[in-house]
Amino acid sequence: EVQLVQSGAEVKKPGESLRISCQTSGYSFTTYWIGWVRQTPGKGLEWVGIISPSDSNTKYSPSFQGLVIISVDKSISTAYLQWSSLEASDTAMYYCVKSASSSWYLGSDYWGQGTLVTVSA
Amino acid sequence: QTVVTQEPSLTVSPGGTVTLTCASSTGAVTSGYYPNWFQQKPGQAPRALIYSTSNKHSWTPARFSGSLLGGKAALTLSGVQPEDEADYYCLVYHGGGQGNWVFGGGTKLTVL
C-alpha cells in the first residue's frame, strides 16, 4: 500500500527556520518524483515544486524559487520542504504528492495528509 | 502570471450530468498541458481523479471522465451521486521544463 505520511503541525515565529517531512512507503522511492503543494484559504492550491529522489533534480514553481528548498533522503525514503526564514505569509497547509509515473509532468496520484504550518509572532 | 480559471460553483441534481472546465490565460489547453483533476472534501487532503487529460487512477469511479473541450480541459461527472459534492481543482502544466504547474481556483460542486 502506497503511503505518504507527513510530519506534524508546526507553530513558528517569523524569521525562524523549519523543515517538514514526508515519509513514503509501499513503492520504489527513487522511481517517482515527489512534489509539494501549498493550500491557503485566500490563494487556494499552489504548486511549490518537485524533486526526483534518484538524482535530486529539482524544479521549483517561479513563485517559490529561492524561498524554499526541497530535498530527499533516499536512505529513509523521505522528502523534505524547508525554509531558512519564515514569514507570516508562509502560514498554510502543505501537502506532499507522488508523481503518477516516472515522467513528472504527467501529474500526481497519492497525496500526504498535510502539515499545517502557522507562523505568528 | 499564468491564471487558470474554473467555474466558481456549479449545482447538479442527483443522477444528473455536469461538466467542469479549466481554462488557461495563455490560450487553449491541449494534451501537452497534461491536465489533472482533484477532488477535495472538507477537512481532507485532495484526492487525485484524473491525470494527463483523461487517465483515471485505480480508485477513480467510472462516472468521472476527463477530456478536452473547446480549448479547455474538462471533467464530466455522469450519474452524479450525493457523495460527489466537493471542491474540484484542475492542475495544468505550462511547460518550460521547470516546475511550472498552475492550479485552477476550484469549483464548488453542490448536489441538490
PDB file of C-alpha atoms in Angstrom:
ATOM      1  CA  GLU A   1       0.000   0.000   0.000  1.00  0.00           C
ATOM      2  CA  VAL A   2       1.397   3.368  -1.026  1.00  0.00           C
ATOM      3  CA  GLN A   3       1.568   5.815   1.867  1.00  0.00           C
ATOM      4  CA  LEU A   4       2.858   9.350   2.251  1.00  0.00           C
ATOM      5  CA  VAL A   5       2.958  10.287   5.938  1.00  0.00           C
ATOM      6  CA  GLN A   6       3.796  13.875   6.775  1.00  0.00           C
ATOM      7  CA  SER A   7       5.223  15.354   9.951  1.00  0.00           C
ATOM      8  CA  GLY A   8       3.003  17.088  12.468  1.00  0.00           C
ATOM      9  CA  ALA A   9       1.717  20.634  12.707  1.00  0.00           C
ATOM     10  CA  GLU A  10       4.227  23.385  13.435  1.00  0.00           C
ATOM     11  CA  VAL A  11       3.904  26.783  15.098  1.00  0.00           C
ATOM     12  CA  LYS A  12       6.833  29.104  14.443  1.00  0.00           C
ATOM     13  CA  LYS A  13       7.797  32.741  14.772  1.00  0.00           C
ATOM     14  CA  PRO A  14       8.756  34.964  11.837  1.00  0.00           C
ATOM     15  CA  GLY A  15      12.419  34.590  10.980  1.00  0.00           C
ATOM     16  CA  GLU A  16      12.701  31.049  12.307  1.00  0.00           C
ATOM     17  CA  SER A  17      13.741  28.104  10.165  1.00  0.00           C
ATOM     18  CA  LEU A  18      11.685  24.981   9.570  1.00  0.00           C
ATOM     19  CA  ARG A  19      11.870  21.641   7.818  1.00  0.00           C
ATOM     20  CA  ILE A  20       8.801  19.453   7.340  1.00  0.00           C
ATOM     21  CA  SER A  21       8.929  15.881   6.126  1.00  0.00           C
ATOM     22  CA  CYS A  22       7.070  13.359   4.006  1.00  0.00           C
ATOM     23  CA  GLN A  23       7.913   9.726   4.730  1.00  0.00           C
ATOM     24  CA  THR A  24       6.927   7.360   1.938  1.00  0.00           C
ATOM     25  CA  SER A  25       6.395   3.616   1.742  1.00  0.00           C
ATOM     26  CA  GLY A  26       4.852   0.960  -0.449  1.00  0.00           C
ATOM     27  CA  TYR A  27       6.613   1.795  -3.710  1.00  0.00           C
ATOM     28  CA  SER A  28      10.061   2.349  -5.223  1.00  0.00           C
ATOM     29  CA  PHE A  29      11.031   5.754  -3.806  1.00  0.00           C
ATOM     30  CA  THR A  30      13.606   6.559  -6.475  1.00  0.00           C
ATOM     31  CA  THR A  31      11.321   5.813  -9.425  1.00  0.00           C
ATOM     32  CA  TYR A  32       8.709   8.512  -8.870  1.00  0.00           C
ATOM     33  CA  TRP A  33       9.021  12.241  -8.297  1.00  0.00           C
ATOM     34  CA  ILE A  34       7.782  13.888  -5.085  1.00  0.00           C
ATOM     35  CA  GLY A  35       6.162  17.306  -5.184  1.00  0.00           C
ATOM     36  CA  TRP A  36       4.906  19.836  -2.647  1.00  0.00           C
ATOM     37  CA  VAL A  37       1.659  21.828  -2.755  1.00  0.00           C
ATOM     38  CA  ARG A  38       0.582  24.757  -0.592  1.00  0.00           C
ATOM     39  CA  GLN A  39      -3.013  25.471   0.332  1.00  0.00           C
ATOM     40  CA  THR A  40      -4.311  28.652   1.908  1.00  0.00           C
ATOM     41  CA  PRO A  41      -7.885  29.907   2.282  1.00  0.00           C
ATOM     42  CA  GLY A  42      -7.086  33.010   0.294  1.00  0.00           C
ATOM     43  CA  LYS A  43      -4.978  31.640  -2.586  1.00  0.00           C
ATOM     44  CA  GLY A  44      -6.257  28.079  -2.862  1.00  0.00           C
ATOM     45  CA  LEU A  45      -3.846  25.390  -4.074  1.00  0.00           C
ATOM     46  CA  GLU A  46      -0.388  26.388  -5.298  1.00  0.00           C
ATOM     47  CA  TRP A  47       2.324  24.194  -6.761  1.00  0.00           C
ATOM     48  CA  VAL A  48       5.610  24.624  -4.870  1.00  0.00           C
ATOM     49  CA  GLY A  49       7.989  22.320  -6.683  1.00  0.00           C
ATOM     50  CA  ILE A  50       9.037  18.749  -7.373  1.00  0.00           C
ATOM     51  CA  ILE A  51      12.125  16.593  -6.903  1.00  0.00           C
ATOM     52  CA  SER A  52      13.465  13.403  -8.385  1.00  0.00           C
ATOM     53  CA  PRO A  53      14.636  11.221  -5.487  1.00  0.00           C
ATOM     54  CA  SER A  54      17.028   9.334  -7.751  1.00  0.00           C
ATOM     55  CA  ASP A  55      19.300  12.308  -8.505  1.00  0.00           C
ATOM     56  CA  SER A  56      17.744  15.220  -6.539  1.00  0.00           C
ATOM     57  CA  ASN A  57      16.922  17.056  -9.776  1.00  0.00           C
ATOM     58  CA  THR A  58      14.538  19.745  -8.525  1.00  0.00           C
ATOM     59  CA  LYS A  59      12.083  22.008 -10.294  1.00  0.00           C
ATOM     60  CA  TYR A  60      10.509  24.952  -8.487  1.00  0.00           C
ATOM     61  CA  SER A  61       7.470  27.000  -9.323  1.00  0.00           C
ATOM     62  CA  PRO A  62       8.624  30.526 -10.206  1.00  0.00           C
ATOM     63  CA  SER A  63       6.590  31.767  -7.237  1.00  0.00           C
ATOM     64  CA  PHE A  64       8.621  29.693  -4.780  1.00  0.00           C
ATOM     65  CA  GLN A  65      12.063  29.676  -6.375  1.00  0.00           C
ATOM     66  CA  GLY A  66      14.602  30.895  -3.824  1.00  0.00           C
ATOM     67  CA  LEU A  67      12.084  30.877  -0.966  1.00  0.00           C
ATOM     68  CA  VAL A  68      12.094  27.172  -0.095  1.00  0.00           C
ATOM     69  CA  ILE A  69      14.326  24.157  -0.567  1.00  0.00           C
ATOM     70  CA  ILE A  70      13.105  20.689  -1.471  1.00  0.00           C
ATOM     71  CA  SER A  71      15.336  17.735  -0.667  1.00  0.00           C
ATOM     72  CA  VAL A  72      15.253  13.993  -0.078  1.00  0.00           C
ATOM     73  CA  ASP A  73      16.963  11.339   1.992  1.00  0.00           C
ATOM     74  CA  LYS A  74      16.927   8.177  -0.111  1.00  0.00           C
ATOM     75  CA  SER A  75      18.088   6.021   2.804  1.00  0.00           C
ATOM     76  CA  ILE A  76      14.784   6.580   4.595  1.00  0.00           C
ATOM     77  CA  SER A  77      12.514   7.274   1.583  1.00  0.00           C
ATOM     78  CA  THR A  78      11.685  10.732   2.879  1.00  0.00           C
ATOM     79  CA  ALA A  79      11.253  14.094   1.204  1.00  0.00           C
ATOM     80  CA  TYR A  80      11.600  17.483   2.870  1.00  0.00           C
ATOM     81  CA  LEU A  81      10.435  21.046   2.416  1.00  0.00           C
ATOM     82  CA  GLN A  82      12.403  23.673   4.265  1.00  0.00           C
ATOM     83  CA  TRP A  83      12.522  27.391   4.951  1.00  0.00           C
ATOM     84  CA  SER A  84      15.505  29.344   6.285  1.00  0.00           C
ATOM     85  CA  SER A  85      13.478  32.342   7.437  1.00  0.00           C
ATOM     86  CA  LEU A  86       9.740  32.012   7.769  1.00  0.00           C
ATOM     87  CA  GLU A  87       7.276  34.799   7.151  1.00  0.00           C
ATOM     88  CA  ALA A  88       3.668  35.116   8.260  1.00  0.00           C
ATOM     89  CA  SER A  89       2.648  34.619   4.634  1.00  0.00           C
ATOM     90  CA  ASP A  90       4.057  31.064   4.786  1.00  0.00           C
ATOM     91  CA  THR A  91       1.165  30.108   7.052  1.00  0.00           C
ATOM     92  CA  ALA A  92      -0.631  27.346   5.170  1.00  0.00           C
ATOM     93  CA  MET A  93      -1.311  23.654   4.837  1.00  0.00           C
ATOM     94  CA  TYR A  94       1.432  21.883   2.900  1.00  0.00           C
ATOM     95  CA  TYR A  95       0.904  18.592   1.087  1.00  0.00           C
ATOM     96  CA  CYS A  96       3.427  16.234  -0.443  1.00  0.00           C
ATOM     97  CA  VAL A  97       2.365  14.383  -3.575  1.00  0.00           C
ATOM     98  CA  LYS A  98       3.774  11.471  -5.537  1.00  0.00           C
ATOM     99  CA  SER A  99       4.048  11.617  -9.326  1.00  0.00           C
ATOM    100  CA  ALA A 100       1.732   9.259 -11.187  1.00  0.00           C
ATOM    101  CA  SER A 101       4.597   7.992 -13.344  1.00  0.00           C
ATOM    102  CA  SER A 102       8.337   8.332 -13.750  1.00  0.00           C
ATOM    103  CA  SER A 103       7.579  11.214 -16.143  1.00  0.00           C
ATOM    104  CA  TRP A 104       6.980  14.000 -13.649  1.00  0.00           C
ATOM    105  CA  TYR A 105       4.956  16.231 -15.957  1.00  0.00           C
ATOM    106  CA  LEU A 106       2.074  13.758 -16.335  1.00  0.00           C
ATOM    107  CA  GLY A 107       0.680  14.532 -12.909  1.00  0.00           C
ATOM    108  CA  SER A 108       0.289  13.074  -9.444  1.00  0.00           C
ATOM    109  CA  ASP A 109      -1.590  10.292  -7.702  1.00  0.00           C
ATOM    110  CA  TYR A 110      -1.051   9.864  -3.955  1.00  0.00           C
ATOM    111  CA  TRP A 111      -1.129  12.768  -1.508  1.00  0.00           C
ATOM    112  CA  GLY A 112       0.082  13.060   2.069  1.00  0.00           C
ATOM    113  CA  GLN A 113      -2.328  14.044   4.828  1.00  0.00           C
ATOM    114  CA  GLY A 114      -0.925  17.559   5.029  1.00  0.00           C
ATOM    115  CA  THR A 115       1.192  19.539   7.504  1.00  0.00           C
ATOM    116  CA  LEU A 116      -0.233  22.761   8.925  1.00  0.00           C
ATOM    117  CA  VAL A 117       2.411  25.447   9.314  1.00  0.00           C
ATOM    118  CA  THR A 118       1.494  28.502  11.369  1.00  0.00           C
ATOM    119  CA  VAL A 119       3.845  31.474  11.502  1.00  0.00           C
ATOM    120  CA  SER A 120       2.916  34.091  14.058  1.00  0.00           C
ATOM    121  CA  ALA A 121       4.702  36.490  16.344  1.00  0.00           C
TER     122      ALA A 121
ATOM    123  CA  GLN B   1       1.477  35.462 -14.464  1.00  0.00           C
ATOM    124  CA  THR B   2      -0.497  32.497 -15.732  1.00  0.00           C
ATOM    125  CA  VAL B   3      -4.076  32.225 -14.464  1.00  0.00           C
ATOM    126  CA  VAL B   4      -6.133  29.041 -14.665  1.00  0.00           C
ATOM    127  CA  THR B   5      -9.880  29.612 -14.439  1.00  0.00           C
ATOM    128  CA  GLN B   6     -12.624  27.278 -13.298  1.00  0.00           C
ATOM    129  CA  GLU B   7     -16.312  27.851 -12.659  1.00  0.00           C
ATOM    130  CA  PRO B   8     -16.548  29.046  -9.029  1.00  0.00           C
ATOM    131  CA  SER B   9     -19.618  26.953  -8.358  1.00  0.00           C
ATOM    132  CA  LEU B  10     -21.993  24.540 -10.047  1.00  0.00           C
ATOM    133  CA  THR B  11     -25.137  22.773  -8.900  1.00  0.00           C
ATOM    134  CA  VAL B  12     -26.350  19.428 -10.190  1.00  0.00           C
ATOM    135  CA  SER B  13     -29.207  17.114  -9.292  1.00  0.00           C
ATOM    136  CA  PRO B  14     -28.529  13.567  -8.129  1.00  0.00           C
ATOM    137  CA  GLY B  15     -28.291  11.286 -11.139  1.00  0.00           C
ATOM    138  CA  GLY B  16     -27.574  14.175 -13.443  1.00  0.00           C
ATOM    139  CA  THR B  17     -24.560  15.043 -15.541  1.00  0.00           C
ATOM    140  CA  VAL B  18     -22.277  18.026 -15.079  1.00  0.00           C
ATOM    141  CA  THR B  19     -19.129  19.244 -16.820  1.00  0.00           C
ATOM    142  CA  LEU B  20     -16.483  21.310 -15.059  1.00  0.00           C
ATOM    143  CA  THR B  21     -13.996  23.199 -17.201  1.00  0.00           C
ATOM    144  CA  CYS B  22     -10.478  24.539 -16.818  1.00  0.00           C
ATOM    145  CA  ALA B  23      -9.135  27.367 -18.971  1.00  0.00           C
ATOM    146  CA  SER B  24      -5.669  28.904 -19.192  1.00  0.00           C
ATOM    147  CA  SER B  25      -4.871  32.576 -19.687  1.00  0.00           C
ATOM    148  CA  THR B  26      -2.089  31.532 -22.090  1.00  0.00           C
ATOM    149  CA  GLY B  27      -4.528  30.071 -24.618  1.00  0.00           C
ATOM    150  CA  ALA B  28      -6.131  26.770 -25.480  1.00  0.00           C
ATOM    151  CA  VAL B  29      -5.446  23.887 -23.119  1.00  0.00           C
ATOM    152  CA  THR B  30      -4.097  20.947 -25.104  1.00  0.00           C
ATOM    153  CA  SER B  31      -2.895  17.464 -24.203  1.00  0.00           C
ATOM    154  CA  GLY B  32       0.577  18.962 -23.811  1.00  0.00           C
ATOM    155  CA  TYR B  33      -0.658  20.744 -20.700  1.00  0.00           C
ATOM    156  CA  TYR B  34      -1.252  17.299 -19.124  1.00  0.00           C
ATOM    157  CA  PRO B  35      -4.308  18.466 -17.138  1.00  0.00           C
ATOM    158  CA  ASN B  36      -5.007  16.783 -13.824  1.00  0.00           C
ATOM    159  CA  TRP B  37      -8.181  16.848 -11.754  1.00  0.00           C
ATOM    160  CA  PHE B  38      -8.539  16.553  -7.978  1.00  0.00           C
ATOM    161  CA  GLN B  39     -11.453  16.267  -5.578  1.00  0.00           C
ATOM    162  CA  GLN B  40     -11.331  17.761  -2.091  1.00  0.00           C
ATOM    163  CA  LYS B  41     -13.899  17.332   0.647  1.00  0.00           C
ATOM    164  CA  PRO B  42     -13.942  19.483   3.804  1.00  0.00           C
ATOM    165  CA  GLY B  43     -11.142  18.665   6.199  1.00  0.00           C
ATOM    166  CA  GLN B  44      -9.488  16.217   3.826  1.00  0.00           C
ATOM    167  CA  ALA B  45      -6.472  16.241   1.570  1.00  0.00           C
ATOM    168  CA  PRO B  46      -7.188  16.479  -2.153  1.00  0.00           C
ATOM    169  CA  ARG B  47      -7.659  13.168  -3.933  1.00  0.00           C
ATOM    170  CA  ALA B  48      -6.423  12.637  -7.463  1.00  0.00           C
ATOM    171  CA  LEU B  49      -9.080  11.697 -10.016  1.00  0.00           C
ATOM    172  CA  ILE B  50      -7.584  12.214 -13.493  1.00  0.00           C
ATOM    173  CA  TYR B  51      -4.043  12.697 -14.830  1.00  0.00           C
ATOM    174  CA  SER B  52      -2.737  13.617 -18.248  1.00  0.00           C
ATOM    175  CA  THR B  53      -6.134  14.747 -19.594  1.00  0.00           C
ATOM    176  CA  SER B  54      -8.159  11.542 -19.378  1.00  0.00           C
ATOM    177  CA  ASN B  55      -6.303   8.836 -17.475  1.00  0.00           C
ATOM    178  CA  LYS B  56      -8.067   7.508 -14.399  1.00  0.00           C
ATOM    179  CA  HIS B  57      -6.445   6.208 -11.259  1.00  0.00           C
ATOM    180  CA  SER B  58      -7.378   2.781  -9.964  1.00  0.00           C
ATOM    181  CA  TRP B  59      -9.733   4.339  -7.408  1.00  0.00           C
ATOM    182  CA  THR B  60     -11.446   6.805  -9.737  1.00  0.00           C
ATOM    183  CA  PRO B  61     -15.152   5.973 -10.102  1.00  0.00           C
ATOM    184  CA  ALA B  62     -16.242   5.195 -13.654  1.00  0.00           C
ATOM    185  CA  ARG B  63     -18.691   8.115 -13.615  1.00  0.00           C
ATOM    186  CA  PHE B  64     -15.755  10.571 -13.728  1.00  0.00           C
ATOM    187  CA  SER B  65     -14.130  11.267 -17.089  1.00  0.00           C
ATOM    188  CA  GLY B  66     -11.598  13.790 -18.332  1.00  0.00           C
ATOM    189  CA  SER B  67     -11.338  15.344 -21.783  1.00  0.00           C
ATOM    190  CA  LEU B  68     -10.526  18.447 -23.800  1.00  0.00           C
ATOM    191  CA  LEU B  69     -13.493  20.564 -24.782  1.00  0.00           C
ATOM    192  CA  GLY B  70     -13.467  23.793 -26.744  1.00  0.00           C
ATOM    193  CA  GLY B  71      -9.900  24.719 -25.809  1.00  0.00           C
ATOM    194  CA  LYS B  72     -10.353  23.808 -22.170  1.00  0.00           C
ATOM    195  CA  ALA B  73      -9.738  20.783 -20.014  1.00  0.00           C
ATOM    196  CA  ALA B  74     -12.986  19.237 -18.838  1.00  0.00           C
ATOM    197  CA  LEU B  75     -14.138  16.899 -16.081  1.00  0.00           C
ATOM    198  CA  THR B  76     -17.520  15.281 -16.634  1.00  0.00           C
ATOM    199  CA  LEU B  77     -19.490  13.531 -13.915  1.00  0.00           C
ATOM    200  CA  SER B  78     -22.247  11.277 -15.231  1.00  0.00           C
ATOM    201  CA  GLY B  79     -24.851   9.917 -12.850  1.00  0.00           C
ATOM    202  CA  VAL B  80     -23.844  12.227 -10.019  1.00  0.00           C
ATOM    203  CA  GLN B  81     -24.026  10.831  -6.502  1.00  0.00           C
ATOM    204  CA  PRO B  82     -24.582  12.826  -3.278  1.00  0.00           C
ATOM    205  CA  GLU B  83     -21.048  11.950  -2.191  1.00  0.00           C
ATOM    206  CA  ASP B  84     -19.685  13.812  -5.228  1.00  0.00           C
ATOM    207  CA  GLU B  85     -20.425  17.123  -3.502  1.00  0.00           C
ATOM    208  CA  ALA B  86     -16.940  18.603  -3.067  1.00  0.00           C
ATOM    209  CA  ASP B  87     -14.448  21.106  -4.388  1.00  0.00           C
ATOM    210  CA  TYR B  88     -12.767  20.167  -7.653  1.00  0.00           C
ATOM    211  CA  TYR B  89      -9.428  21.545  -8.793  1.00  0.00           C
ATOM    212  CA  CYS B  90      -7.638  21.282 -12.092  1.00  0.00           C
ATOM    213  CA  LEU B  91      -3.869  21.455 -12.461  1.00  0.00           C
ATOM    214  CA  VAL B  92      -2.157  22.241 -15.753  1.00  0.00           C
ATOM    215  CA  TYR B  93       1.472  22.224 -16.793  1.00  0.00           C
ATOM    216  CA  HIS B  94       2.733  25.337 -18.549  1.00  0.00           C
ATOM    217  CA  GLY B  95       5.970  23.963 -19.849  1.00  0.00           C
ATOM    218  CA  GLY B  96       9.437  25.414 -19.843  1.00  0.00           C
ATOM    219  CA  GLY B  97      10.941  22.309 -18.252  1.00  0.00           C
ATOM    220  CA  GLN B  98      10.575  23.798 -14.801  1.00  0.00           C
ATOM    221  CA  GLY B  99       8.008  23.310 -12.066  1.00  0.00           C
ATOM    222  CA  ASN B 100       5.504  25.496 -13.840  1.00  0.00           C
ATOM    223  CA  TRP B 101       2.327  23.769 -12.773  1.00  0.00           C
ATOM    224  CA  VAL B 102      -0.652  26.021 -12.086  1.00  0.00           C
ATOM    225  CA  PHE B 103      -3.822  25.136 -10.193  1.00  0.00           C
ATOM    226  CA  GLY B 104      -7.216  26.478 -11.044  1.00  0.00           C
ATOM    227  CA  GLY B 105      -9.175  28.306  -8.375  1.00  0.00           C
ATOM    228  CA  GLY B 106     -11.509  25.353  -7.887  1.00  0.00           C
ATOM    229  CA  THR B 107     -15.181  24.617  -8.486  1.00  0.00           C
ATOM    230  CA  LYS B 108     -17.529  24.016  -5.591  1.00  0.00           C
ATOM    231  CA  LEU B 109     -19.963  21.350  -6.772  1.00  0.00           C
ATOM    232  CA  THR B 110     -23.273  21.152  -4.954  1.00  0.00           C
ATOM    233  CA  VAL B 111     -25.507  18.118  -5.384  1.00  0.00           C
ATOM    234  CA  LEU B 112     -29.053  19.218  -4.758  1.00  0.00           C
TER     235      LEU B 112
END
